[in-house]
């Protein structure tokens, strides 16, 4: 998924840095989980994984990828849906996805607020989704919620379907990476007909736990071998940049405003997006959480200065800084263009 700070392309580098130092254990906490790419990696490696994020759509992904530990059988739902199975289909999830891909489109919240025809009454029409794709997204989201109300889905099945939708939406959004702005011309990706795709599930037979909260509230209850921190690096809050994914996940028809149809995010602001509070928060985590190793991903352009980070972490054990060059995705200030930039990606490794 396109997500600021997604560590997908850095997983092997991070893992290598840990292995070289013989850093291992049984439990791993991904404290700022985002797309869950790091949590997934360590789940695959057999760790019992904990994860947390302020964003609700991240929580949906966490539930499906991290907490869930079985292939969903949709026992209650399948007898209710009539679908001719194609030979290629083998899992119940694929049957449900095929069903959802064939339901009738509906003009719902996404169509009415984020498609061109749905916003024709506005001075500036919103070009987030093609009309047809917006209606498809609405229909699928409404159907999933209907099944939930009818109690034909387990909690795991519900979050798996929401996650399939969230992951799929990313492939059809007319944005340059983030949802704080839509593109003024149609990107080719946005004009392709929407297709719901399945996500790849991972099983590790452990009681993994996931949270949708300000991670700072969890600090005192944490007890883990490896505590992995990947907080925001700059003033840019995450919630406004992914507001439409939040709305699709929450299905709560929020009051929205402005050219981009932004939902309120007052409760989802991160202290890591301000220099003074970021350092305080880092200090609170390092001091109060219970861990053997604290690994902080950061970069050379972050708002917390390197010397302050080393000083804070140094109060609780030995600190090593590992740096590697990385070609980072960067959207420019008005969100129209992507530029690539070399940045030093950093790993601060604190051994208690
Ligand atoms: C750099 S991104 C993490 C990227 C993630 N490692 C990945 O690979 O996708 C930072 C994440 O921290 C979350 N976040 C920021 N402040 C938070 C807080 N106080 N508690 C929980 N999550 C927070 C943001 O919502 C965002 O998802």
GROMACS .gro file of C-alpha atoms and ligand atoms in nm:
model
  379
    1UNK     CA    1   0.000   0.000   0.000
    2UNK     CA    2   0.116   0.354  -0.074
    3UNK     CA    3   0.171   0.496   0.274
    4UNK     CA    4   0.417   0.754   0.401
    5UNK     CA    5   0.696   0.576   0.584
    6UNK     CA    6   0.586   0.225   0.478
    7UNK     CA    7   0.884   0.005   0.566
    8UNK     CA    8   0.803  -0.269   0.315
    9UNK     CA    9   1.120  -0.207   0.115
   10UNK     CA   10   1.338  -0.186   0.424
   11UNK     CA   11   1.230  -0.503   0.601
   12UNK     CA   12   1.533  -0.709   0.500
   13UNK     CA   13   1.772  -0.428   0.586
   14UNK     CA   14   1.614  -0.384   0.930
   15UNK     CA   15   1.613  -0.758   0.986
   16UNK     CA   16   1.976  -0.787   0.879
   17UNK     CA   17   2.079  -0.512   1.123
   18UNK     CA   18   1.906  -0.700   1.407
   19UNK     CA   19   2.046  -1.040   1.310
   20UNK     CA   20   2.400  -0.904   1.285
   21UNK     CA   21   2.372  -0.797   1.650
   22UNK     CA   22   2.205  -1.118   1.757
   23UNK     CA   23   1.894  -0.926   1.860
   24UNK     CA   24   1.609  -1.172   1.892
   25UNK     CA   25   1.334  -1.283   2.124
   26UNK     CA   26   0.985  -1.426   2.140
   27UNK     CA   27   0.773  -1.110   2.140
   28UNK     CA   28   0.771  -0.810   1.906
   29UNK     CA   29   0.568  -0.490   1.950
   30UNK     CA   30   0.510  -0.274   1.639
   31UNK     CA   31   0.415   0.045   1.821
   32UNK     CA   32   0.326   0.264   1.517
   33UNK     CA   33   0.204  -0.005   1.286
   34UNK     CA   34   0.056   0.185   0.986
   35UNK     CA   35   0.024  -0.066   0.702
   36UNK     CA   36   0.142  -0.345   0.939
   37UNK     CA   37   0.428  -0.435   0.706
   38UNK     CA   38   0.677  -0.467   0.992
   39UNK     CA   39   0.436  -0.654   1.220
   40UNK     CA   40   0.360  -0.896   0.936
   41UNK     CA   41   0.728  -0.962   0.872
   42UNK     CA   42   0.793  -1.052   1.235
   43UNK     CA   43   0.473  -1.255   1.259
   44UNK     CA   44   0.605  -1.462   0.968
   45UNK     CA   45   0.928  -1.509   1.158
   46UNK     CA   46   0.735  -1.671   1.442
   47UNK     CA   47   0.722  -1.390   1.697
   48UNK     CA   48   0.415  -1.331   1.909
   49UNK     CA   49   0.327  -0.986   1.776
   50UNK     CA   50   0.158  -0.684   1.931
   51UNK     CA   51   0.068  -0.382   1.720
   52UNK     CA   52  -0.099  -0.047   1.761
   53UNK     CA   53  -0.190   0.266   1.567
   54UNK     CA   54  -0.403   0.579   1.602
   55UNK     CA   55  -0.567   0.517   1.266
   56UNK     CA   56  -0.875   0.297   1.256
   57UNK     CA   57  -0.804   0.164   0.908
   58UNK     CA   58  -0.465   0.049   1.033
   59UNK     CA   59  -0.645  -0.132   1.316
   60UNK     CA   60  -0.860  -0.313   1.057
   61UNK     CA   61  -0.542  -0.425   0.878
   62UNK     CA   62  -0.386  -0.524   1.209
   63UNK     CA   63  -0.688  -0.736   1.298
   64UNK     CA   64  -0.686  -0.914   0.962
   65UNK     CA   65  -0.312  -0.960   0.917
   66UNK     CA   66  -0.181  -0.980   1.273
   67UNK     CA   67  -0.453  -1.096   1.513
   68UNK     CA   68  -0.634  -1.334   1.279
   69UNK     CA   69  -0.475  -1.676   1.262
   70UNK     CA   70  -0.694  -1.879   1.032
   71UNK     CA   71  -0.830  -1.896   0.682
   72UNK     CA   72  -1.188  -1.766   0.716
   73UNK     CA   73  -1.456  -2.025   0.634
   74UNK     CA   74  -1.755  -1.783   0.622
   75UNK     CA   75  -1.965  -2.066   0.762
   76UNK     CA   76  -2.274  -1.856   0.826
   77UNK     CA   77  -2.247  -1.636   0.520
   78UNK     CA   78  -2.180  -1.888   0.244
   79UNK     CA   79  -2.518  -2.062   0.258
   80UNK     CA   80  -2.682  -1.720   0.209
   81UNK     CA   81  -2.501  -1.614  -0.105
   82UNK     CA   82  -2.571  -1.768  -0.435
   83UNK     CA   83  -2.275  -1.778  -0.663
   84UNK     CA   84  -2.163  -2.003  -0.941
   85UNK     CA   85  -1.812  -2.104  -0.852
   86UNK     CA   86  -1.550  -2.079  -1.121
   87UNK     CA   87  -1.299  -2.365  -1.125
   88UNK     CA   88  -1.014  -2.146  -1.009
   89UNK     CA   89  -1.178  -2.054  -0.684
   90UNK     CA   90  -1.067  -2.262  -0.393
   91UNK     CA   91  -1.107  -2.065  -0.070
   92UNK     CA   92  -1.430  -1.931   0.085
   93UNK     CA   93  -1.272  -1.583   0.092
   94UNK     CA   94  -1.240  -1.595  -0.286
   95UNK     CA   95  -1.606  -1.689  -0.319
   96UNK     CA   96  -1.711  -1.395  -0.104
   97UNK     CA   97  -1.484  -1.161  -0.299
   98UNK     CA   98  -1.628  -1.280  -0.627
   99UNK     CA   99  -1.978  -1.223  -0.488
  100UNK     CA  100  -1.886  -0.869  -0.378
  101UNK     CA  101  -1.731  -0.795  -0.716
  102UNK     CA  102  -2.062  -0.870  -0.881
  103UNK     CA  103  -2.311  -0.684  -0.664
  104UNK     CA  104  -2.506  -0.388  -0.797
  105UNK     CA  105  -2.342  -0.046  -0.760
  106UNK     CA  106  -2.492   0.200  -0.509
  107UNK     CA  107  -2.467   0.577  -0.478
  108UNK     CA  108  -2.352   0.610  -0.119
  109UNK     CA  109  -2.126   0.831   0.091
  110UNK     CA  110  -1.817   0.785  -0.124
  111UNK     CA  111  -2.000   0.852  -0.449
  112UNK     CA  112  -2.184   1.151  -0.301
  113UNK     CA  113  -1.871   1.314  -0.161
  114UNK     CA  114  -1.567   1.197  -0.353
  115UNK     CA  115  -1.672   1.138  -0.715
  116UNK     CA  116  -1.718   1.403  -0.985
  117UNK     CA  117  -2.088   1.347  -1.051
  118UNK     CA  118  -2.165   1.307  -0.683
  119UNK     CA  119  -2.010   1.646  -0.610
  120UNK     CA  120  -2.143   1.831  -0.916
  121UNK     CA  121  -2.315   2.081  -0.685
  122UNK     CA  122  -1.976   2.196  -0.550
  123UNK     CA  123  -1.778   2.477  -0.705
  124UNK     CA  124  -1.481   2.241  -0.728
  125UNK     CA  125  -1.583   1.884  -0.796
  126UNK     CA  126  -1.387   1.618  -0.611
  127UNK     CA  127  -1.195   1.384  -0.838
  128UNK     CA  128  -1.093   1.112  -0.592
  129UNK     CA  129  -1.272   0.827  -0.768
  130UNK     CA  130  -1.443   0.768  -1.101
  131UNK     CA  131  -1.822   0.762  -1.063
  132UNK     CA  132  -1.841   0.391  -1.131
  133UNK     CA  133  -1.562   0.299  -0.890
  134UNK     CA  134  -1.709   0.518  -0.615
  135UNK     CA  135  -2.042   0.338  -0.651
  136UNK     CA  136  -1.870  -0.001  -0.642
  137UNK     CA  137  -1.679   0.091  -0.326
  138UNK     CA  138  -2.004   0.210  -0.166
  139UNK     CA  139  -2.190  -0.106  -0.261
  140UNK     CA  140  -1.920  -0.334  -0.122
  141UNK     CA  141  -1.883  -0.136   0.200
  142UNK     CA  142  -2.260  -0.127   0.257
  143UNK     CA  143  -2.289  -0.501   0.193
  144UNK     CA  144  -2.012  -0.586   0.441
  145UNK     CA  145  -2.180  -0.374   0.708
  146UNK     CA  146  -2.516  -0.535   0.632
  147UNK     CA  147  -2.365  -0.881   0.683
  148UNK     CA  148  -2.215  -0.764   1.010
  149UNK     CA  149  -2.555  -0.642   1.130
  150UNK     CA  150  -2.712  -0.970   1.023
  151UNK     CA  151  -2.448  -1.145   1.236
  152UNK     CA  152  -2.330  -1.371   0.956
  153UNK     CA  153  -1.965  -1.269   0.987
  154UNK     CA  154  -1.717  -1.343   1.263
  155UNK     CA  155  -1.514  -1.045   1.381
  156UNK     CA  156  -1.214  -1.182   1.193
  157UNK     CA  157  -1.413  -1.226   0.872
  158UNK     CA  158  -1.546  -0.871   0.902
  159UNK     CA  159  -1.199  -0.719   0.939
  160UNK     CA  160  -1.058  -0.936   0.661
  161UNK     CA  161  -1.322  -0.806   0.420
  162UNK     CA  162  -1.270  -0.444   0.528
  163UNK     CA  163  -0.897  -0.491   0.481
  164UNK     CA  164  -0.945  -0.635   0.131
  165UNK     CA  165  -1.147  -0.322   0.051
  166UNK     CA  166  -0.896  -0.077   0.203
  167UNK     CA  167  -0.604  -0.241   0.024
  168UNK     CA  168  -0.794  -0.249  -0.305
  169UNK     CA  169  -0.909   0.115  -0.286
  170UNK     CA  170  -0.545   0.226  -0.287
  171UNK     CA  171  -0.509   0.088  -0.641
  172UNK     CA  172  -0.790   0.306  -0.780
  173UNK     CA  173  -0.760   0.638  -0.595
  174UNK     CA  174  -0.683   0.945  -0.802
  175UNK     CA  175  -0.421   1.072  -0.560
  176UNK     CA  176  -0.047   1.122  -0.565
  177UNK     CA  177   0.008   0.894  -0.269
  178UNK     CA  178  -0.194   1.071   0.001
  179UNK     CA  179  -0.558   1.176   0.026
  180UNK     CA  180  -0.493   1.533   0.145
  181UNK     CA  181  -0.546   1.630  -0.221
  182UNK     CA  182  -0.688   1.470  -0.535
  183UNK     CA  183  -0.520   1.496  -0.874
  184UNK     CA  184  -0.661   1.747  -1.117
  185UNK     CA  185  -0.629   1.508  -1.408
  186UNK     CA  186  -0.726   1.144  -1.408
  187UNK     CA  187  -0.446   0.906  -1.326
  188UNK     CA  188  -0.471   0.588  -1.538
  189UNK     CA  189  -0.506   0.378  -1.223
  190UNK     CA  190  -0.826   0.561  -1.125
  191UNK     CA  191  -0.997   0.487  -1.454
  192UNK     CA  192  -0.959   0.111  -1.439
  193UNK     CA  193  -1.277  -0.067  -1.324
  194UNK     CA  194  -1.264  -0.137  -0.952
  195UNK     CA  195  -1.197  -0.495  -0.851
  196UNK     CA  196  -1.188  -0.614  -0.493
  197UNK     CA  197  -0.872  -0.819  -0.432
  198UNK     CA  198  -0.796  -1.066  -0.159
  199UNK     CA  199  -0.523  -0.998   0.095
  200UNK     CA  200  -0.255  -1.250   0.179
  201UNK     CA  201  -0.315  -1.383   0.528
  202UNK     CA  202  -0.041  -1.502   0.762
  203UNK     CA  203  -0.073  -1.757   1.040
  204UNK     CA  204   0.163  -1.809   1.333
  205UNK     CA  205  -0.047  -1.987   1.594
  206UNK     CA  206   0.026  -1.721   1.858
  207UNK     CA  207  -0.211  -1.502   2.054
  208UNK     CA  208  -0.116  -1.179   1.879
  209UNK     CA  209  -0.278  -0.861   2.005
  210UNK     CA  210  -0.375  -0.542   1.824
  211UNK     CA  211  -0.479  -0.197   1.943
  212UNK     CA  212  -0.641   0.115   1.801
  213UNK     CA  213  -0.529   0.379   2.041
  214UNK     CA  214  -0.270   0.643   2.107
  215UNK     CA  215   0.023   0.412   2.175
  216UNK     CA  216   0.138   0.645   2.450
  217UNK     CA  217  -0.151   0.513   2.656
  218UNK     CA  218  -0.013   0.161   2.633
  219UNK     CA  219   0.338   0.243   2.748
  220UNK     CA  220   0.310   0.128   3.107
  221UNK     CA  221   0.152  -0.206   3.018
  222UNK     CA  222   0.413  -0.311   2.767
  223UNK     CA  223   0.630  -0.610   2.822
  224UNK     CA  224   0.810  -0.725   2.510
  225UNK     CA  225   1.148  -0.847   2.394
  226UNK     CA  226   1.164  -0.611   2.097
  227UNK     CA  227   0.984  -0.277   2.098
  228UNK     CA  228   0.986  -0.132   1.749
  229UNK     CA  229   0.908   0.238   1.709
  230UNK     CA  230   0.837   0.393   1.371
  231UNK     CA  231   0.676   0.728   1.456
  232UNK     CA  232   0.605   1.014   1.213
  233UNK     CA  233   0.923   1.205   1.121
  234UNK     CA  234   0.779   1.549   1.064
  235UNK     CA  235   0.487   1.785   1.131
  236UNK     CA  236   0.263   1.611   0.881
  237UNK     CA  237  -0.016   1.432   1.071
  238UNK     CA  238  -0.125   1.100   0.925
  239UNK     CA  239  -0.503   1.118   0.980
  240UNK     CA  240  -0.573   1.401   0.730
  241UNK     CA  241  -0.352   1.235   0.472
  242UNK     CA  242  -0.558   0.917   0.482
  243UNK     CA  243  -0.900   1.062   0.570
  244UNK     CA  244  -1.093   0.874   0.301
  245UNK     CA  245  -0.950   0.536   0.403
  246UNK     CA  246  -1.055   0.618   0.760
  247UNK     CA  247  -1.408   0.698   0.645
  248UNK     CA  248  -1.437   0.382   0.437
  249UNK     CA  249  -1.311   0.173   0.729
  250UNK     CA  250  -1.530   0.344   0.991
  251UNK     CA  251  -1.845   0.372   0.774
  252UNK     CA  252  -1.960   0.659   0.993
  253UNK     CA  253  -2.076   0.929   0.744
  254UNK     CA  254  -1.878   1.207   0.913
  255UNK     CA  255  -1.925   1.581   0.874
  256UNK     CA  256  -1.666   1.677   0.614
  257UNK     CA  257  -1.539   2.009   0.490
  258UNK     CA  258  -1.319   2.194   0.247
  259UNK     CA  259  -1.215   2.126  -0.110
  260UNK     CA  260  -1.094   1.778  -0.019
  261UNK     CA  261  -1.391   1.681   0.199
  262UNK     CA  262  -1.179   1.631   0.509
  263UNK     CA  263  -1.316   1.469   0.824
  264UNK     CA  264  -1.227   1.601   1.168
  265UNK     CA  265  -0.911   1.446   1.313
  266UNK     CA  266  -0.871   1.635   1.641
  267UNK     CA  267  -0.856   1.304   1.832
  268UNK     CA  268  -0.594   1.153   1.605
  269UNK     CA  269  -0.309   1.399   1.640
  270UNK     CA  270   0.033   1.257   1.715
  271UNK     CA  271   0.273   1.412   1.964
  272UNK     CA  272   0.550   1.291   1.734
  273UNK     CA  273   0.456   1.558   1.483
  274UNK     CA  274   0.586   1.837   1.709
  275UNK     CA  275   0.951   1.871   1.798
  276UNK     CA  276   0.906   1.944   2.170
  277UNK     CA  277   0.640   1.684   2.238
  278UNK     CA  278   0.810   1.421   2.018
  279UNK     CA  279   1.119   1.417   2.239
  280UNK     CA  280   0.906   1.403   2.554
  281UNK     CA  281   0.707   1.111   2.416
  282UNK     CA  282   1.018   0.922   2.312
  283UNK     CA  283   1.157   0.974   2.660
  284UNK     CA  284   0.834   0.845   2.821
  285UNK     CA  285   0.839   0.531   2.609
  286UNK     CA  286   1.207   0.458   2.671
  287UNK     CA  287   1.164   0.511   3.044
  288UNK     CA  288   0.834   0.338   3.117
  289UNK     CA  289   0.797   0.050   2.875
  290UNK     CA  290   0.937  -0.290   2.959
  291UNK     CA  291   1.161  -0.423   2.679
  292UNK     CA  292   1.497  -0.582   2.612
  293UNK     CA  293   1.562  -0.393   2.290
  294UNK     CA  294   1.411  -0.071   2.169
  295UNK     CA  295   1.451  -0.014   1.795
  296UNK     CA  296   1.365   0.331   1.662
  297UNK     CA  297   1.330   0.385   1.286
  298UNK     CA  298   1.390   0.746   1.197
  299UNK     CA  299   1.564   0.948   0.930
  300UNK     CA  300   1.814   1.224   0.883
  301UNK     CA  301   1.541   1.480   0.811
  302UNK     CA  302   1.330   1.406   1.118
  303UNK     CA  303   1.226   1.679   1.362
  304UNK     CA  304   1.394   1.512   1.660
  305UNK     CA  305   1.767   1.592   1.640
  306UNK     CA  306   2.005   1.297   1.641
  307UNK     CA  307   2.202   1.413   1.945
  308UNK     CA  308   1.883   1.450   2.153
  309UNK     CA  309   1.762   1.103   2.054
  310UNK     CA  310   2.094   0.946   2.150
  311UNK     CA  311   2.097   1.138   2.478
  312UNK     CA  312   1.744   1.031   2.571
  313UNK     CA  313   1.788   0.666   2.478
  314UNK     CA  314   2.134   0.660   2.636
  315UNK     CA  315   1.974   0.705   2.980
  316UNK     CA  316   1.839   0.350   2.961
  317UNK     CA  317   2.118   0.140   2.813
  318UNK     CA  318   2.369   0.126   2.530
  319UNK     CA  319   2.271   0.292   2.203
  320UNK     CA  320   2.395   0.224   1.853
  321UNK     CA  321   2.300   0.422   1.544
  322UNK     CA  322   2.289   0.238   1.212
  323UNK     CA  323   2.238   0.443   0.895
  324UNK     CA  324   2.166   0.344   0.536
  325UNK     CA  325   2.087   0.543   0.228
  326UNK     CA  326   1.734   0.507   0.102
  327UNK     CA  327   1.546   0.640  -0.199
  328UNK     CA  328   1.236   0.781  -0.036
  329UNK     CA  329   0.898   0.863  -0.185
  330UNK     CA  330   0.822   1.231  -0.130
  331UNK     CA  331   0.512   1.417  -0.245
  332UNK     CA  332   0.568   1.787  -0.292
  333UNK     CA  333   0.401   2.060  -0.093
  334UNK     CA  334   0.084   2.082  -0.303
  335UNK     CA  335   0.054   1.707  -0.333
  336UNK     CA  336   0.057   1.704  -0.712
  337UNK     CA  337   0.385   1.544  -0.789
  338UNK     CA  338   0.601   1.269  -0.652
  339UNK     CA  339   0.970   1.326  -0.629
  340UNK     CA  340   1.229   1.076  -0.518
  341UNK     CA  341   1.496   1.179  -0.276
  342UNK     CA  342   1.795   1.015  -0.113
  343UNK     CA  343   1.761   1.026   0.262
  344UNK     CA  344   1.961   0.859   0.537
  345UNK     CA  345   1.732   0.607   0.699
  346UNK     CA  346   1.829   0.547   1.059
  347UNK     CA  347   1.791   0.269   1.313
  348UNK     CA  348   1.863   0.356   1.673
  349UNK     CA  349   1.920   0.035   1.865
  350UNK     CA  350   1.889   0.056   2.242
  351UNK     CA  351   1.991  -0.250   2.441
  352UNK     CA  352   1.878  -0.231   2.800
  353LIG     C1  353   0.599   0.611   0.982
  353LIG     S1  354   0.433   0.554   0.996
  353LIG     C2  355   0.455   0.384   1.033
  353LIG     C3  356   0.475   0.305   0.909
  353LIG     C4  357   0.472   0.156   0.933
  353LIG     N1  358   0.590   0.110   1.002
  353LIG     C5  359   0.458   0.085   0.801
  353LIG     O1  360   0.554   0.014   0.760
  353LIG     O2  361   0.356   0.098   0.735
  353LIG     C6  362   0.382   0.619   1.149
  353LIG     C7  363   0.250   0.566   1.203
  353LIG     O3  364   0.238   0.608   1.338
  353LIG     C8  365   0.102   0.631   1.367
  353LIG     N2  366   0.102   0.713   1.489
  353LIG     C9  367   0.151   0.837   1.507
  353LIG     N3  368   0.143   0.873   1.635
  353LIG    C10  369   0.088   0.769   1.702
  353LIG    C11  370   0.056   0.744   1.838
  353LIG     N4  371   0.078   0.836   1.931
  353LIG     N5  372   0.001   0.628   1.871
  353LIG    C12  373  -0.024   0.534   1.775
  353LIG     N6  374   0.006   0.551   1.646
  353LIG    C13  375   0.061   0.666   1.609
  353LIG    C14  376   0.051   0.697   1.241
  353LIG     O4  377  -0.089   0.686   1.233
  353LIG    C15  378   0.124   0.617   1.134
  353LIG     O5  379   0.046   0.508   1.093
   0.00000   0.00000   0.00000
